Coordinates of C-alpha atoms in Angstrom, one line a residue:
X24 CA -16.1 -12.1 51.7
X25 CA -16.2 -14.2 48.5
X26 CA -13.7 -17.1 48.5
X27 CA -11.6 -17.2 45.4
X28 CA -10.7 -20.6 44.0
X29 CA -7.4 -21.2 42.3
X30 CA -8.5 -22.9 39.1
X31 CA -6.0 -24.7 36.8
X32 CA -6.2 -22.0 34.0
X33 CA -5.0 -19.3 36.4
X34 CA -2.1 -21.5 37.7
X35 CA -1.1 -22.4 34.1
X36 CA -1.1 -18.8 33.2
X37 CA 1.2 -18.0 36.1
X38 CA 3.5 -20.9 35.3
X39 CA 3.7 -19.6 31.6
X40 CA 4.7 -16.1 32.8
X41 CA 7.3 -17.6 35.1
X42 CA 8.8 -19.8 32.4
X43 CA 9.0 -16.8 30.0
X44 CA 11.4 -14.9 32.3
X45 CA 14.6 -16.1 30.8
X46 CA 13.4 -15.3 27.3
X47 CA 12.2 -11.8 28.4
X48 CA 15.7 -11.2 29.8
X49 CA 17.2 -12.6 26.6
X50 CA 15.4 -10.2 24.3
X51 CA 15.6 -7.1 26.5
X52 CA 16.6 -4.2 24.2
X53 CA 16.9 -6.6 21.2
X54 CA 15.8 -5.5 17.8
X55 CA 13.2 -7.7 16.1
X56 CA 12.0 -7.0 12.6
X57 CA 8.7 -8.6 11.7
X58 CA 7.4 -9.0 8.1
X59 CA 3.6 -8.9 8.5
X60 CA 1.5 -10.4 5.7
X61 CA -0.9 -13.3 4.9
X62 CA -3.3 -14.5 7.6
X63 CA -2.3 -11.9 10.2
X64 CA -3.6 -9.1 7.9
X65 CA -6.7 -11.1 6.8
X66 CA -9.2 -10.1 9.5
X67 CA -9.8 -7.5 12.2
X68 CA -9.4 -10.2 14.9
X69 CA -6.1 -11.4 13.5
X70 CA -4.8 -7.7 13.2
X71 CA -5.9 -7.0 16.8
X72 CA -4.1 -10.1 18.1
X73 CA -0.9 -9.1 16.2
X74 CA -1.1 -5.6 17.4
X75 CA -1.5 -6.7 21.0
X76 CA 1.6 -9.0 20.7
X77 CA 3.7 -6.2 19.2
X78 CA 2.6 -3.7 21.9
X79 CA 3.4 -6.3 24.6
X80 CA 6.9 -6.9 23.0
X81 CA 7.6 -3.2 23.2
X82 CA 6.3 -3.1 26.8
X83 CA 8.9 -5.8 27.9
X84 CA 11.8 -4.0 26.4
X85 CA 12.0 -5.5 22.9
X86 CA 12.3 -3.1 19.9
X87 CA 9.9 -4.3 17.2
X88 CA 10.0 -3.0 13.7
X89 CA 7.1 -3.9 11.5
X90 CA 7.3 -4.2 7.7
X91 CA 4.1 -5.0 6.0
X92 CA 2.9 -6.2 2.6
X93 CA -0.5 -5.6 1.0
X94 CA -0.7 -7.5 -2.4
X95 CA -4.4 -8.6 -2.0
X96 CA -5.4 -5.0 -1.1
X97 CA -3.5 -3.6 -4.1
X98 CA -5.1 -6.1 -6.4
X99 CA -8.6 -5.2 -5.1
X100 CA -8.0 -1.5 -5.6
X101 CA -6.6 -2.0 -9.1
X102 CA -9.8 -4.0 -9.9
X103 CA -12.0 -1.4 -8.4
X104 CA -10.3 1.4 -10.5
X105 CA -10.4 -0.8 -13.6
X106 CA -6.6 -0.6 -14.0
X107 CA -5.3 -3.4 -16.1
X108 CA -2.0 -5.1 -15.2
X109 CA 0.5 -6.7 -17.4
X110 CA 2.6 -9.6 -16.2
X111 CA 6.1 -10.8 -17.1
X112 CA 7.1 -14.4 -15.9
X113 CA 4.2 -14.2 -13.4
X114 CA 5.2 -10.9 -11.9
X115 CA 3.2 -7.7 -12.2
X116 CA 4.6 -4.9 -14.2
X117 CA 4.5 -1.7 -12.1
X118 CA 4.0 1.2 -14.4
X119 CA 3.2 4.8 -13.3
X120 CA -0.5 4.3 -13.0
X121 CA -0.1 1.1 -11.0
X122 CA 2.6 2.8 -8.7
X123 CA 0.2 5.5 -7.7
X124 CA -2.3 2.9 -6.6
X125 CA 0.4 0.9 -4.8
X126 CA 1.6 3.9 -2.9
X127 CA -1.9 4.9 -2.0
X128 CA -2.8 1.5 -0.6
X129 CA 0.5 0.6 1.1
X130 CA 1.3 4.0 2.6
X131 CA -2.3 4.9 3.2
X132 CA -4.9 2.3 3.8
X133 CA -2.7 -0.6 4.9
X134 CA -0.1 1.3 6.9
X135 CA -2.6 3.4 8.8
X136 CA -4.7 0.3 9.7
X137 CA -1.7 -1.3 11.3
X138 CA -0.6 1.8 13.2
X139 CA -4.2 2.4 14.5
X140 CA -4.4 -1.3 15.7
X141 CA -1.1 -1.0 17.6
X142 CA -2.2 2.3 19.1
X143 CA -5.6 0.8 20.2
X144 CA -3.6 -1.9 22.1
X145 CA -1.6 0.8 24.0
X146 CA 1.5 0.9 21.9
X147 CA 3.1 4.0 20.4
X148 CA 3.4 3.4 16.7
X149 CA 4.3 5.7 13.7
X150 CA 3.8 4.9 10.0
X151 CA 6.3 5.6 7.3
X152 CA 7.6 4.2 4.1
X153 CA 11.0 3.4 2.7
X154 CA 11.0 6.8 1.1
X155 CA 10.9 8.7 4.4
X156 CA 14.3 10.1 5.4
X157 CA 15.7 8.1 2.5
X158 CA 15.3 5.0 4.5
X159 CA 15.6 2.6 1.5
X160 CA 17.3 3.6 -1.7
X161 CA 16.7 1.4 -4.7
X162 CA 17.7 0.6 -8.2
X163 CA 15.5 -1.2 -10.8
X164 CA 15.2 -4.9 -10.1
X165 CA 14.4 -5.8 -13.7
X166 CA 13.6 -3.2 -16.4
X167 CA 10.8 -5.4 -17.8
X168 CA 9.0 -5.1 -14.5
X169 CA 9.0 -1.3 -14.4
X170 CA 9.0 0.5 -11.0
X171 CA 9.9 -2.7 -9.0
X172 CA 13.0 -1.9 -6.9
X173 CA 15.9 -3.7 -5.3
X174 CA 17.3 -2.1 -2.1
X175 CA 20.9 -1.0 -2.5
X176 CA 21.2 1.2 0.6
X177 CA 19.3 1.3 3.9
X178 CA 19.8 4.2 6.4
X179 CA 18.4 3.0 9.7
X180 CA 19.1 6.1 11.8
X181 CA 15.4 7.2 11.9
X182 CA 14.5 3.7 13.1
X183 CA 17.0 3.9 15.9
X184 CA 15.6 7.3 16.9
X185 CA 12.2 5.8 17.2
X186 CA 13.5 2.9 19.3
X187 CA 15.1 5.2 21.8
X188 CA 11.7 6.9 22.2
X189 CA 9.9 3.7 22.6
X190 CA 8.0 4.1 19.3
X191 CA 7.2 1.2 17.0
X192 CA 7.9 1.9 13.3
X193 CA 5.4 0.5 10.8
X194 CA 7.0 0.5 7.3
X195 CA 5.4 0.3 3.9
X196 CA 7.7 -1.5 1.4
X197 CA 8.4 1.4 -0.9
X198 CA 11.8 2.9 -1.8
X199 CA 13.4 5.9 -3.6
X200 CA 15.5 5.9 -6.7
X201 CA 18.5 8.3 -7.3
X202 CA 16.3 10.4 -9.5
X203 CA 13.5 10.7 -6.9
X204 CA 11.3 8.0 -8.4
X205 CA 9.2 5.7 -6.3
X206 CA 9.8 2.0 -6.3
X207 CA 7.7 -0.9 -5.2
X208 CA 9.6 -3.4 -3.2
X209 CA 8.8 -7.0 -2.2
X210 CA 7.8 -6.9 1.4
X211 CA 10.1 -9.9 2.5
X212 CA 13.0 -8.2 0.6
X213 CA 12.4 -4.9 2.3
X214 CA 12.1 -6.6 5.7
X215 CA 15.4 -8.5 5.2
X216 CA 17.2 -5.4 4.0
X217 CA 16.0 -3.4 7.0
X218 CA 16.9 -6.2 9.4
X219 CA 20.5 -6.4 8.1
X220 CA 20.9 -2.6 8.3
X221 CA 19.8 -2.7 12.0
X222 CA 21.9 -5.8 12.7
X223 CA 18.7 -7.2 14.2
X224 CA 18.6 -10.1 16.6
X225 CA 15.7 -11.7 14.8
X226 CA 13.9 -11.4 11.4
X227 CA 10.5 -13.0 11.7
X228 CA 8.8 -13.7 8.3
X229 CA 5.1 -14.4 9.0
X230 CA 3.7 -16.8 6.4
X231 CA 0.7 -19.0 5.8
X232 CA 2.6 -22.3 6.1
X233 CA 3.8 -24.1 9.1
X234 CA 7.5 -23.6 8.3
X235 CA 10.3 -25.1 6.2
X236 CA 9.6 -28.8 5.5
X237 CA 11.9 -31.8 4.8
X238 CA 11.3 -34.4 2.0
X239 CA 8.8 -36.2 4.2
X240 CA 6.7 -33.1 4.8
X241 CA 7.8 -32.7 8.5
X242 CA 8.4 -29.1 9.7
X243 CA 12.0 -28.6 10.6
X244 CA 12.3 -26.3 13.7
X245 CA 16.0 -25.4 13.3
X246 CA 18.2 -25.2 10.2
X247 CA 21.6 -23.7 9.1
X248 CA 22.3 -21.8 6.0
X249 CA 24.2 -24.7 4.6
X250 CA 21.2 -27.1 5.1
X251 CA 18.9 -24.5 3.4
X252 CA 21.3 -24.3 0.3
X253 CA 21.4 -28.1 0.1
X254 CA 17.6 -28.4 0.3
X255 CA 17.2 -25.9 -2.5
X256 CA 19.8 -27.8 -4.7
X257 CA 18.1 -31.1 -4.2
X258 CA 14.5 -29.7 -4.7
X259 CA 13.2 -30.2 -1.2
X260 CA 12.6 -26.4 -0.9
X261 CA 10.8 -25.2 -4.1
X262 CA 8.3 -22.8 -5.3
X263 CA 7.2 -19.9 -3.2
X264 CA 9.4 -21.0 -0.3
X265 CA 12.6 -20.3 -2.1
X266 CA 12.3 -16.5 -2.0
X267 CA 11.4 -16.7 1.7
X268 CA 14.5 -18.6 2.6
X269 CA 16.6 -16.6 0.3
X270 CA 15.5 -13.4 2.1
X271 CA 16.4 -15.2 5.4
X272 CA 19.9 -16.1 4.0
X273 CA 20.6 -12.7 2.7
X274 CA 19.6 -11.2 6.1
X275 CA 22.0 -13.6 7.9
X276 CA 24.8 -12.6 5.5
X277 CA 24.1 -9.0 6.3
X278 CA 24.5 -9.6 10.0
X279 CA 21.2 -10.6 11.4
X280 CA 21.6 -13.2 14.1
X281 CA 18.8 -15.6 13.1
X282 CA 15.8 -15.5 10.8
X283 CA 12.5 -17.4 11.3
X284 CA 10.0 -18.6 8.8
X285 CA 7.0 -18.3 11.1
X286 CA 3.5 -19.7 10.9
X287 CA 1.4 -16.5 11.1
X288 CA -1.9 -18.6 11.4
X289 CA -0.8 -19.7 15.0
X290 CA -2.3 -17.7 17.7
X291 CA 0.3 -15.2 19.2
X292 CA 2.9 -16.6 16.8
X293 CA 5.5 -13.9 17.5
X294 CA 5.2 -14.4 21.3
X295 CA 5.4 -18.1 20.9
X296 CA 8.6 -17.8 18.9
X297 CA 10.4 -15.3 21.1
X298 CA 9.2 -16.2 24.7
X299 CA 8.7 -19.9 24.7
X300 CA 11.1 -22.9 24.4
X301 CA 9.4 -24.6 21.4
X302 CA 8.8 -21.6 19.1
X303 CA 6.4 -21.5 16.2
X304 CA 8.3 -22.0 13.0
X305 CA 11.7 -22.8 11.4
X306 CA 14.7 -20.9 12.7
X307 CA 17.6 -20.4 10.3
X308 CA 21.0 -19.7 11.7
X309 CA 24.4 -19.1 10.0
X310 CA 26.6 -22.1 9.3

């Protein structure tokens, strides 16, 4: 018989699993909404890792809901189809021709890729958009931007039905208007609105930065809504981070327990945040 040596890596793995037990118990039956974008969508390897993490979350009793973006894929398809875009204040105007491409890419190419990746890792996933079952009803965000929508009502019943059956919803950020028109929604905004409607325990916003930083450039691991507002006022939080934290604050106001600006470049970022003591980003709580 071959003698099996207990090497340090095996022991470390066992210790990690043991230390995760309180967190596994903490998040049993919890709803976690994840906004997928950036690095995690940038390669087959990153997508496979993300899909494995989500399948594991569902396996241990968490109810993950995935909301994805797809801006670079939309840009690529518009270029290939030679559809010119207009911009207002740096934001793309979504006209009817652009909307057809947006819906094709988000509900088709991107959504199907994520669903397949989760299925290949043993999870049960289903793809849908905010138009399905009138999940997200919208109004025009800014008439100058065309078919860009702002969520005004989210009906989460279909998502709860999926959770009861152990199915992971993967949602394209599209919505429906009162006249049946299709709206393109910012992915972070859609994720925040869905998280609030579900009264989620966590909203995880995957980004390509380490987290929210103070004036010295240090990542802050835990903040309150009051601190966030103060940092926006004094200019510490600026640029592209403002809409991220605003989404987090809106979700907290809507009933989400906590939101996390999460470094999606970190390996197994979602698992690190949920099931370890140190986490992997900046958690924002009410207060």
